[in-house]
């Protein structure tokens, strides 16, 4: 019997590389930095512009170093939230999105745990000089940790329970917007008032941002024919109702802004307040395009551009209405 020559041993599998390389792969694959940076800046500056125009107590306001720190804080916070979402979605992504960095092993779960811990320390240090902002950030980070822990340990809420998931995640956005309001109060010297007084001024503005976020959340998951296991609100409400709800939220955000700014009545915002209608117009145009063209998904440009448009418009309103 003739012996066959021995085959060369298969090369040992290579690891994903050093920590910096693994985190770089995560950022490139899950957190596109240019878009994320722009979004963090327009969110921080735009929400602060909305607060300035709607509050009515600030005699002078312009974005300053406090707003810059807030933008950096929002950027880092969004990175940590992306890491948390990837950890929660890992079983789903391994089956349906295997190219994502965590699912394919380009970054490890322990790397994202380390990133979360280091990022949380950085956020708290950045905002150590503003007690209210610090407390709101700490509350948001703690809540996010509990939410991720509940899903990883107990499997609740289920990943396909999209409505429950977004309702449970909404306090994260509320706390982030309240953080930005705390920065605005601190920078304008209005943080000496009572919590009740601050709450009365911030609630209408908070409604504007949360309704806008609700439109974005629905629109980015509007798909005409969902693929098997695709997580979309269309499975819950149906296609027509989901589109209508998305438009209702966009109109509600614009309406809440106009109700606060009252541009028709010569309010402090003046004619600048009418800019609040522009994002709703963009949403209506996107719905018209999606419906008439029979597109498979809601227009990508409309999904990516709606929230930045909301914040940019309110930044312009704030800059135009307050010297």
mmCIF file of C-alpha atoms in Angstrom:
data_model
loop_
_atom_site.group_PDB
_atom_site.id
_atom_site.type_symbol
_atom_site.label_atom_id
_atom_site.label_comp_id
_atom_site.label_asym_id
_atom_site.label_seq_id
_atom_site.Cartn_x
_atom_site.Cartn_y
_atom_site.Cartn_z
ATOM 1 C CA UNK A 1 0.000 0.000 0.000
ATOM 2 C CA UNK A 2 1.492 3.314 -1.083
ATOM 3 C CA UNK A 3 1.624 6.098 1.509
ATOM 4 C CA UNK A 4 0.316 9.451 0.391
ATOM 5 C CA UNK A 5 2.503 12.467 1.133
ATOM 6 C CA UNK A 6 1.397 14.332 4.234
ATOM 7 C CA UNK A 7 -0.754 17.395 3.551
ATOM 8 C CA UNK A 8 0.454 20.697 5.019
ATOM 9 C CA UNK A 9 -1.238 21.574 8.256
ATOM 10 C CA UNK A 10 -4.028 24.170 7.999
ATOM 11 C CA UNK A 11 -2.870 27.548 9.220
ATOM 12 C CA UNK A 12 -4.027 28.427 12.681
ATOM 13 C CA UNK A 13 -6.877 30.950 12.662
ATOM 14 C CA UNK A 14 -5.634 34.451 13.235
ATOM 15 C CA UNK A 15 -7.133 36.643 15.893
ATOM 16 C CA UNK A 16 -8.802 39.975 15.135
ATOM 17 C CA UNK A 17 -5.636 41.898 16.056
ATOM 18 C CA UNK A 18 -4.760 44.327 18.843
ATOM 19 C CA UNK A 19 -7.421 46.175 20.778
ATOM 20 C CA UNK A 20 -6.985 49.403 18.808
ATOM 21 C CA UNK A 21 -7.424 47.512 15.533
ATOM 22 C CA UNK A 22 -10.533 45.742 16.836
ATOM 23 C CA UNK A 23 -12.121 48.983 18.041
ATOM 24 C CA UNK A 24 -11.219 50.618 14.734
ATOM 25 C CA UNK A 25 -13.050 47.841 12.899
ATOM 26 C CA UNK A 26 -16.058 48.404 15.137
ATOM 27 C CA UNK A 27 -16.133 52.156 14.450
ATOM 28 C CA UNK A 28 -15.740 51.669 10.694
ATOM 29 C CA UNK A 29 -18.410 48.990 10.489
ATOM 30 C CA UNK A 30 -20.998 50.129 13.029
ATOM 31 C CA UNK A 31 -20.406 53.823 13.698
ATOM 32 C CA UNK A 32 -19.433 55.735 10.527
ATOM 33 C CA UNK A 33 -17.496 58.588 12.092
ATOM 34 C CA UNK A 34 -18.066 61.440 9.589
ATOM 35 C CA UNK A 35 -21.848 61.117 9.654
ATOM 36 C CA UNK A 36 -21.907 60.463 13.413
ATOM 37 C CA UNK A 37 -19.773 63.553 14.080
ATOM 38 C CA UNK A 38 -22.004 65.790 11.963
ATOM 39 C CA UNK A 39 -25.115 64.382 13.622
ATOM 40 C CA UNK A 40 -23.739 64.885 17.144
ATOM 41 C CA UNK A 41 -22.821 68.504 16.342
ATOM 42 C CA UNK A 42 -26.172 69.411 14.795
ATOM 43 C CA UNK A 43 -28.036 67.657 17.624
ATOM 44 C CA UNK A 44 -26.155 69.499 20.368
ATOM 45 C CA UNK A 45 -26.210 72.884 18.621
ATOM 46 C CA UNK A 46 -29.730 72.531 17.207
ATOM 47 C CA UNK A 47 -31.393 71.354 20.403
ATOM 48 C CA UNK A 48 -29.687 74.183 22.287
ATOM 49 C CA UNK A 49 -30.949 76.638 19.658
ATOM 50 C CA UNK A 50 -34.463 75.312 20.186
ATOM 51 C CA UNK A 51 -34.145 75.693 23.953
ATOM 52 C CA UNK A 52 -32.868 79.248 23.548
ATOM 53 C CA UNK A 53 -35.701 80.282 21.233
ATOM 54 C CA UNK A 54 -38.426 78.522 23.211
ATOM 55 C CA UNK A 55 -37.319 79.333 26.762
ATOM 56 C CA UNK A 56 -37.695 83.082 26.379
ATOM 57 C CA UNK A 57 -35.555 83.972 29.407
ATOM 58 C CA UNK A 58 -32.175 84.195 27.697
ATOM 59 C CA UNK A 59 -31.398 87.797 26.727
ATOM 60 C CA UNK A 60 -28.244 86.724 24.882
ATOM 61 C CA UNK A 61 -27.264 83.346 23.485
ATOM 62 C CA UNK A 62 -24.674 81.995 21.118
ATOM 63 C CA UNK A 63 -23.110 78.516 21.006
ATOM 64 C CA UNK A 64 -19.932 78.465 23.083
ATOM 65 C CA UNK A 65 -17.426 76.073 24.575
ATOM 66 C CA UNK A 66 -20.158 74.519 26.680
ATOM 67 C CA UNK A 67 -22.014 73.612 23.487
ATOM 68 C CA UNK A 68 -18.821 72.165 22.017
ATOM 69 C CA UNK A 69 -18.339 69.982 25.104
ATOM 70 C CA UNK A 70 -21.986 68.941 24.793
ATOM 71 C CA UNK A 71 -21.416 67.940 21.152
ATOM 72 C CA UNK A 72 -18.391 65.828 22.119
ATOM 73 C CA UNK A 73 -20.470 64.281 24.902
ATOM 74 C CA UNK A 74 -23.282 63.415 22.488
ATOM 75 C CA UNK A 75 -20.786 61.877 20.037
ATOM 76 C CA UNK A 76 -19.191 59.645 22.686
ATOM 77 C CA UNK A 77 -22.604 58.775 24.100
ATOM 78 C CA UNK A 78 -23.882 57.745 20.667
ATOM 79 C CA UNK A 79 -20.807 55.530 20.269
ATOM 80 C CA UNK A 80 -21.570 53.815 23.576
ATOM 81 C CA UNK A 81 -25.220 53.391 22.598
ATOM 82 C CA UNK A 82 -24.133 51.807 19.316
ATOM 83 C CA UNK A 83 -21.923 49.394 21.248
ATOM 84 C CA UNK A 84 -24.836 48.560 23.544
ATOM 85 C CA UNK A 85 -27.148 47.907 20.587
ATOM 86 C CA UNK A 86 -24.581 45.660 18.905
ATOM 87 C CA UNK A 87 -24.216 43.623 22.091
ATOM 88 C CA UNK A 88 -27.984 43.270 22.396
ATOM 89 C CA UNK A 89 -28.390 42.335 18.722
ATOM 90 C CA UNK A 90 -25.485 39.882 18.548
ATOM 91 C CA UNK A 91 -27.555 36.647 18.235
ATOM 92 C CA UNK A 92 -29.755 38.265 15.564
ATOM 93 C CA UNK A 93 -26.795 39.719 13.664
ATOM 94 C CA UNK A 94 -24.929 36.422 13.629
ATOM 95 C CA UNK A 95 -27.824 34.967 11.665
ATOM 96 C CA UNK A 96 -29.038 37.895 9.575
ATOM 97 C CA UNK A 97 -26.191 40.463 9.481
ATOM 98 C CA UNK A 98 -23.015 38.350 9.691
ATOM 99 C CA UNK A 99 -20.870 41.096 8.116
ATOM 100 C CA UNK A 100 -21.235 43.403 11.119
ATOM 101 C CA UNK A 101 -17.983 43.732 13.124
ATOM 102 C CA UNK A 102 -19.166 42.022 16.310
ATOM 103 C CA UNK A 103 -21.012 39.260 14.476
ATOM 104 C CA UNK A 104 -17.981 38.352 12.344
ATOM 105 C CA UNK A 105 -15.531 38.516 15.244
ATOM 106 C CA UNK A 106 -13.649 41.638 14.136
ATOM 107 C CA UNK A 107 -14.335 43.032 17.593
ATOM 108 C CA UNK A 108 -15.035 41.056 20.757
ATOM 109 C CA UNK A 109 -17.784 41.555 23.342
ATOM 110 C CA UNK A 110 -15.205 42.264 26.041
ATOM 111 C CA UNK A 111 -13.794 45.049 23.851
ATOM 112 C CA UNK A 112 -17.181 46.771 23.801
ATOM 113 C CA UNK A 113 -17.525 46.329 27.573
ATOM 114 C CA UNK A 114 -14.160 48.033 27.994
ATOM 115 C CA UNK A 115 -15.173 50.783 25.560
ATOM 116 C CA UNK A 116 -18.370 51.364 27.513
ATOM 117 C CA UNK A 117 -16.553 51.644 30.842
ATOM 118 C CA UNK A 118 -13.861 53.983 29.501
ATOM 119 C CA UNK A 119 -16.409 56.083 27.616
ATOM 120 C CA UNK A 120 -18.618 56.475 30.688
ATOM 121 C CA UNK A 121 -15.667 57.705 32.756
ATOM 122 C CA UNK A 122 -14.754 60.178 29.995
ATOM 123 C CA UNK A 123 -18.301 61.535 29.806
ATOM 124 C CA UNK A 124 -18.522 62.073 33.546
ATOM 125 C CA UNK A 125 -15.129 63.801 33.631
ATOM 126 C CA UNK A 126 -16.060 66.073 30.716
ATOM 127 C CA UNK A 127 -19.157 67.266 32.555
ATOM 128 C CA UNK A 128 -17.863 67.311 36.111
ATOM 129 C CA UNK A 129 -18.312 71.096 36.337
ATOM 130 C CA UNK A 130 -22.076 70.988 35.793
ATOM 131 C CA UNK A 131 -23.832 69.042 38.531
ATOM 132 C CA UNK A 132 -27.235 68.834 36.822
ATOM 133 C CA UNK A 133 -25.693 67.695 33.537
ATOM 134 C CA UNK A 134 -23.544 65.182 35.397
ATOM 135 C CA UNK A 135 -26.525 63.660 37.200
ATOM 136 C CA UNK A 136 -28.562 63.382 34.005
ATOM 137 C CA UNK A 137 -25.694 61.698 32.185
ATOM 138 C CA UNK A 138 -25.128 59.294 35.063
ATOM 139 C CA UNK A 139 -28.842 58.426 35.067
ATOM 140 C CA UNK A 140 -28.809 57.831 31.306
ATOM 141 C CA UNK A 141 -25.730 55.606 31.467
ATOM 142 C CA UNK A 142 -27.155 53.629 34.379
ATOM 143 C CA UNK A 143 -30.487 53.150 32.617
ATOM 144 C CA UNK A 144 -28.764 51.986 29.419
ATOM 145 C CA UNK A 145 -26.701 49.487 31.428
ATOM 146 C CA UNK A 146 -29.838 48.069 33.064
ATOM 147 C CA UNK A 147 -31.604 47.843 29.703
ATOM 148 C CA UNK A 148 -28.741 45.972 28.057
ATOM 149 C CA UNK A 149 -28.284 43.733 31.097
ATOM 150 C CA UNK A 150 -31.968 42.779 31.127
ATOM 151 C CA UNK A 151 -31.902 41.747 27.484
ATOM 152 C CA UNK A 152 -28.598 39.856 27.674
ATOM 153 C CA UNK A 153 -29.447 38.020 30.886
ATOM 154 C CA UNK A 154 -33.199 37.512 30.635
ATOM 155 C CA UNK A 155 -33.869 37.946 26.912
ATOM 156 C CA UNK A 156 -36.352 40.737 27.611
ATOM 157 C CA UNK A 157 -37.624 42.492 25.696
ATOM 158 C CA UNK A 158 -37.408 40.174 22.711
ATOM 159 C CA UNK A 159 -35.606 41.636 19.737
ATOM 160 C CA UNK A 160 -38.682 41.319 17.524
ATOM 161 C CA UNK A 161 -40.833 43.260 20.016
ATOM 162 C CA UNK A 162 -40.017 46.508 18.238
ATOM 163 C CA UNK A 163 -42.677 48.653 19.891
ATOM 164 C CA UNK A 164 -41.750 47.532 23.405
ATOM 165 C CA UNK A 165 -38.087 48.028 22.582
ATOM 166 C CA UNK A 166 -38.478 51.589 21.364
ATOM 167 C CA UNK A 167 -40.688 52.534 24.309
ATOM 168 C CA UNK A 168 -38.114 51.185 26.754
ATOM 169 C CA UNK A 169 -35.310 52.996 24.897
ATOM 170 C CA UNK A 170 -37.081 56.381 24.756
ATOM 171 C CA UNK A 171 -35.899 57.474 28.250
ATOM 172 C CA UNK A 172 -32.334 57.397 26.877
ATOM 173 C CA UNK A 173 -33.190 60.127 24.362
ATOM 174 C CA UNK A 174 -35.214 62.060 26.918
ATOM 175 C CA UNK A 175 -32.306 62.100 29.358
ATOM 176 C CA UNK A 176 -29.858 63.143 26.622
ATOM 177 C CA UNK A 177 -32.074 66.071 25.623
ATOM 178 C CA UNK A 178 -32.491 67.040 29.274
ATOM 179 C CA UNK A 179 -28.704 66.937 29.552
ATOM 180 C CA UNK A 180 -28.458 69.417 26.667
ATOM 181 C CA UNK A 181 -31.003 71.648 28.397
ATOM 182 C CA UNK A 182 -28.944 71.530 31.589
ATOM 183 C CA UNK A 183 -25.921 72.654 29.560
ATOM 184 C CA UNK A 184 -27.968 75.515 28.083
ATOM 185 C CA UNK A 185 -29.133 76.642 31.533
ATOM 186 C CA UNK A 186 -25.585 76.483 32.895
ATOM 187 C CA UNK A 187 -24.102 78.434 29.979
ATOM 188 C CA UNK A 188 -26.744 81.187 30.140
ATOM 189 C CA UNK A 189 -26.773 81.489 33.928
ATOM 190 C CA UNK A 190 -30.391 80.325 34.148
ATOM 191 C CA UNK A 191 -29.593 77.295 36.285
ATOM 192 C CA UNK A 192 -30.412 79.133 39.509
ATOM 193 C CA UNK A 193 -34.174 78.671 39.096
ATOM 194 C CA UNK A 194 -36.257 75.865 40.528
ATOM 195 C CA UNK A 195 -36.585 72.434 38.935
ATOM 196 C CA UNK A 196 -40.306 73.098 38.453
ATOM 197 C CA UNK A 197 -39.592 76.303 36.554
ATOM 198 C CA UNK A 198 -37.011 74.564 34.357
ATOM 199 C CA UNK A 199 -39.412 71.707 33.671
ATOM 200 C CA UNK A 200 -42.173 74.078 32.592
ATOM 201 C CA UNK A 201 -39.876 75.658 30.024
ATOM 202 C CA UNK A 202 -38.273 72.492 28.680
ATOM 203 C CA UNK A 203 -41.316 70.226 28.248
ATOM 204 C CA UNK A 204 -42.626 71.813 25.003
ATOM 205 C CA UNK A 205 -39.149 71.683 23.454
ATOM 206 C CA UNK A 206 -38.727 68.095 24.601
ATOM 207 C CA UNK A 207 -41.991 67.246 22.840
ATOM 208 C CA UNK A 208 -40.601 68.720 19.591
ATOM 209 C CA UNK A 209 -37.475 66.554 19.689
ATOM 210 C CA UNK A 210 -39.185 63.344 20.808
ATOM 211 C CA UNK A 211 -41.879 63.538 18.112
ATOM 212 C CA UNK A 212 -39.147 64.141 15.541
ATOM 213 C CA UNK A 213 -37.234 61.123 16.857
ATOM 214 C CA UNK A 214 -40.407 59.021 16.642
ATOM 215 C CA UNK A 215 -40.797 59.940 12.959
ATOM 216 C CA UNK A 216 -37.189 58.977 12.285
ATOM 217 C CA UNK A 217 -37.557 55.676 14.130
ATOM 218 C CA UNK A 218 -40.615 54.689 12.110
ATOM 219 C CA UNK A 219 -39.340 55.943 8.753
ATOM 220 C CA UNK A 220 -36.009 54.137 8.896
ATOM 221 C CA UNK A 221 -37.825 50.805 9.209
ATOM 222 C CA UNK A 222 -40.584 51.365 6.636
ATOM 223 C CA UNK A 223 -40.284 48.598 4.048
ATOM 224 C CA UNK A 224 -42.902 47.550 1.540
ATOM 225 C CA UNK A 225 -42.280 43.798 1.692
ATOM 226 C CA UNK A 226 -40.415 42.826 4.885
ATOM 227 C CA UNK A 227 -37.903 40.026 4.560
ATOM 228 C CA UNK A 228 -38.269 37.017 6.853
ATOM 229 C CA UNK A 229 -37.364 37.962 10.432
ATOM 230 C CA UNK A 230 -36.840 41.636 9.458
ATOM 231 C CA UNK A 231 -37.604 43.889 12.391
ATOM 232 C CA UNK A 232 -40.017 46.554 11.201
ATOM 233 C CA UNK A 233 -43.083 48.382 12.464
ATOM 234 C CA UNK A 234 -44.841 47.406 9.248
ATOM 235 C CA UNK A 235 -45.354 43.938 10.763
ATOM 236 C CA UNK A 236 -47.127 45.529 13.738
ATOM 237 C CA UNK A 237 -49.175 48.336 12.186
ATOM 238 C CA UNK A 238 -49.252 47.503 8.482
ATOM 239 C CA UNK A 239 -47.647 49.553 5.727
ATOM 240 C CA UNK A 240 -50.300 52.256 5.314
ATOM 241 C CA UNK A 241 -50.734 52.860 9.044
ATOM 242 C CA UNK A 242 -46.956 53.026 9.577
ATOM 243 C CA UNK A 243 -46.589 55.678 6.864
ATOM 244 C CA UNK A 244 -49.490 57.671 8.315
ATOM 245 C CA UNK A 245 -48.030 57.446 11.820
ATOM 246 C CA UNK A 246 -44.642 58.618 10.570
ATOM 247 C CA UNK A 247 -46.257 61.661 8.959
ATOM 248 C CA UNK A 248 -48.331 62.366 12.068
ATOM 249 C CA UNK A 249 -45.179 62.425 14.203
ATOM 250 C CA UNK A 250 -43.388 64.744 11.745
ATOM 251 C CA UNK A 251 -46.384 67.075 11.638
ATOM 252 C CA UNK A 252 -46.710 66.889 15.422
ATOM 253 C CA UNK A 253 -43.083 67.903 15.900
ATOM 254 C CA UNK A 254 -43.478 70.896 13.578
ATOM 255 C CA UNK A 255 -46.789 71.833 15.205
ATOM 256 C CA UNK A 256 -45.349 71.663 18.716
ATOM 257 C CA UNK A 257 -42.483 73.904 17.629
ATOM 258 C CA UNK A 258 -44.826 76.458 16.072
ATOM 259 C CA UNK A 259 -47.039 76.409 19.166
ATOM 260 C CA UNK A 260 -44.030 77.371 21.277
ATOM 261 C CA UNK A 261 -42.475 79.902 18.890
ATOM 262 C CA UNK A 262 -45.741 81.510 17.631
ATOM 263 C CA UNK A 263 -44.200 83.178 14.570
ATOM 264 C CA UNK A 264 -47.622 84.409 13.386
ATOM 265 C CA UNK A 265 -48.051 86.418 16.582
ATOM 266 C CA UNK A 266 -44.751 88.268 16.437
ATOM 267 C CA UNK A 267 -43.115 86.009 19.031
ATOM 268 C CA UNK A 268 -39.462 86.243 19.929
ATOM 269 C CA UNK A 269 -38.537 83.917 17.058
ATOM 270 C CA UNK A 270 -40.155 86.206 14.480
ATOM 271 C CA UNK A 271 -40.405 84.862 10.960
ATOM 272 C CA UNK A 272 -37.516 82.504 11.741
ATOM 273 C CA UNK A 273 -40.023 80.298 13.543
ATOM 274 C CA UNK A 274 -41.606 79.246 10.255
ATOM 275 C CA UNK A 275 -38.446 77.248 9.495
ATOM 276 C CA UNK A 276 -39.851 74.607 11.846
ATOM 277 C CA UNK A 277 -42.162 73.545 8.995
ATOM 278 C CA UNK A 278 -39.329 72.589 6.647
ATOM 279 C CA UNK A 279 -38.565 69.112 8.103
ATOM 280 C CA UNK A 280 -42.266 68.194 7.933
ATOM 281 C CA UNK A 281 -42.307 69.240 4.273
ATOM 282 C CA UNK A 282 -39.310 66.968 3.654
ATOM 283 C CA UNK A 283 -41.145 64.083 5.353
ATOM 284 C CA UNK A 284 -44.247 64.620 3.184
ATOM 285 C CA UNK A 285 -42.119 64.667 0.036
ATOM 286 C CA UNK A 286 -40.435 61.424 1.122
ATOM 287 C CA UNK A 287 -43.828 59.780 1.717
ATOM 288 C CA UNK A 288 -45.024 60.939 -1.685
ATOM 289 C CA UNK A 289 -41.916 59.558 -3.371
ATOM 290 C CA UNK A 290 -42.176 56.241 -1.514
ATOM 291 C CA UNK A 291 -45.879 55.834 -2.352
ATOM 292 C CA UNK A 292 -45.841 56.946 -5.978
ATOM 293 C CA UNK A 293 -42.652 55.175 -6.992
ATOM 294 C CA UNK A 294 -43.589 51.934 -5.270
ATOM 295 C CA UNK A 295 -40.126 51.908 -3.708
ATOM 296 C CA UNK A 296 -39.021 48.976 -1.581
ATOM 297 C CA UNK A 297 -37.980 51.191 1.341
ATOM 298 C CA UNK A 298 -38.436 54.726 2.611
ATOM 299 C CA UNK A 299 -35.938 56.988 0.777
ATOM 300 C CA UNK A 300 -32.538 56.637 2.405
ATOM 301 C CA UNK A 301 -31.716 60.338 1.990
ATOM 302 C CA UNK A 302 -34.932 61.252 3.800
ATOM 303 C CA UNK A 303 -34.100 58.905 6.680
ATOM 304 C CA UNK A 304 -30.574 60.287 7.020
ATOM 305 C CA UNK A 305 -31.544 63.918 6.510
ATOM 306 C CA UNK A 306 -34.714 64.395 8.541
ATOM 307 C CA UNK A 307 -33.315 64.733 12.067
ATOM 308 C CA UNK A 308 -30.337 66.880 10.972
ATOM 309 C CA UNK A 309 -32.841 69.128 9.182
ATOM 310 C CA UNK A 310 -34.893 69.453 12.390
ATOM 311 C CA UNK A 311 -31.840 70.461 14.422
ATOM 312 C CA UNK A 312 -30.331 72.768 11.787
ATOM 313 C CA UNK A 313 -33.633 74.605 11.393
ATOM 314 C CA UNK A 314 -33.906 75.125 15.141
ATOM 315 C CA UNK A 315 -30.294 76.238 15.371
ATOM 316 C CA UNK A 316 -31.080 78.917 12.761
ATOM 317 C CA UNK A 317 -34.232 79.851 14.663
ATOM 318 C CA UNK A 318 -32.246 80.251 17.877
ATOM 319 C CA UNK A 319 -29.510 82.273 16.192
ATOM 320 C CA UNK A 320 -32.014 84.478 14.384
ATOM 321 C CA UNK A 321 -34.311 85.173 17.292
ATOM 322 C CA UNK A 322 -31.806 85.905 20.066
ATOM 323 C CA UNK A 323 -29.008 88.486 19.695
#
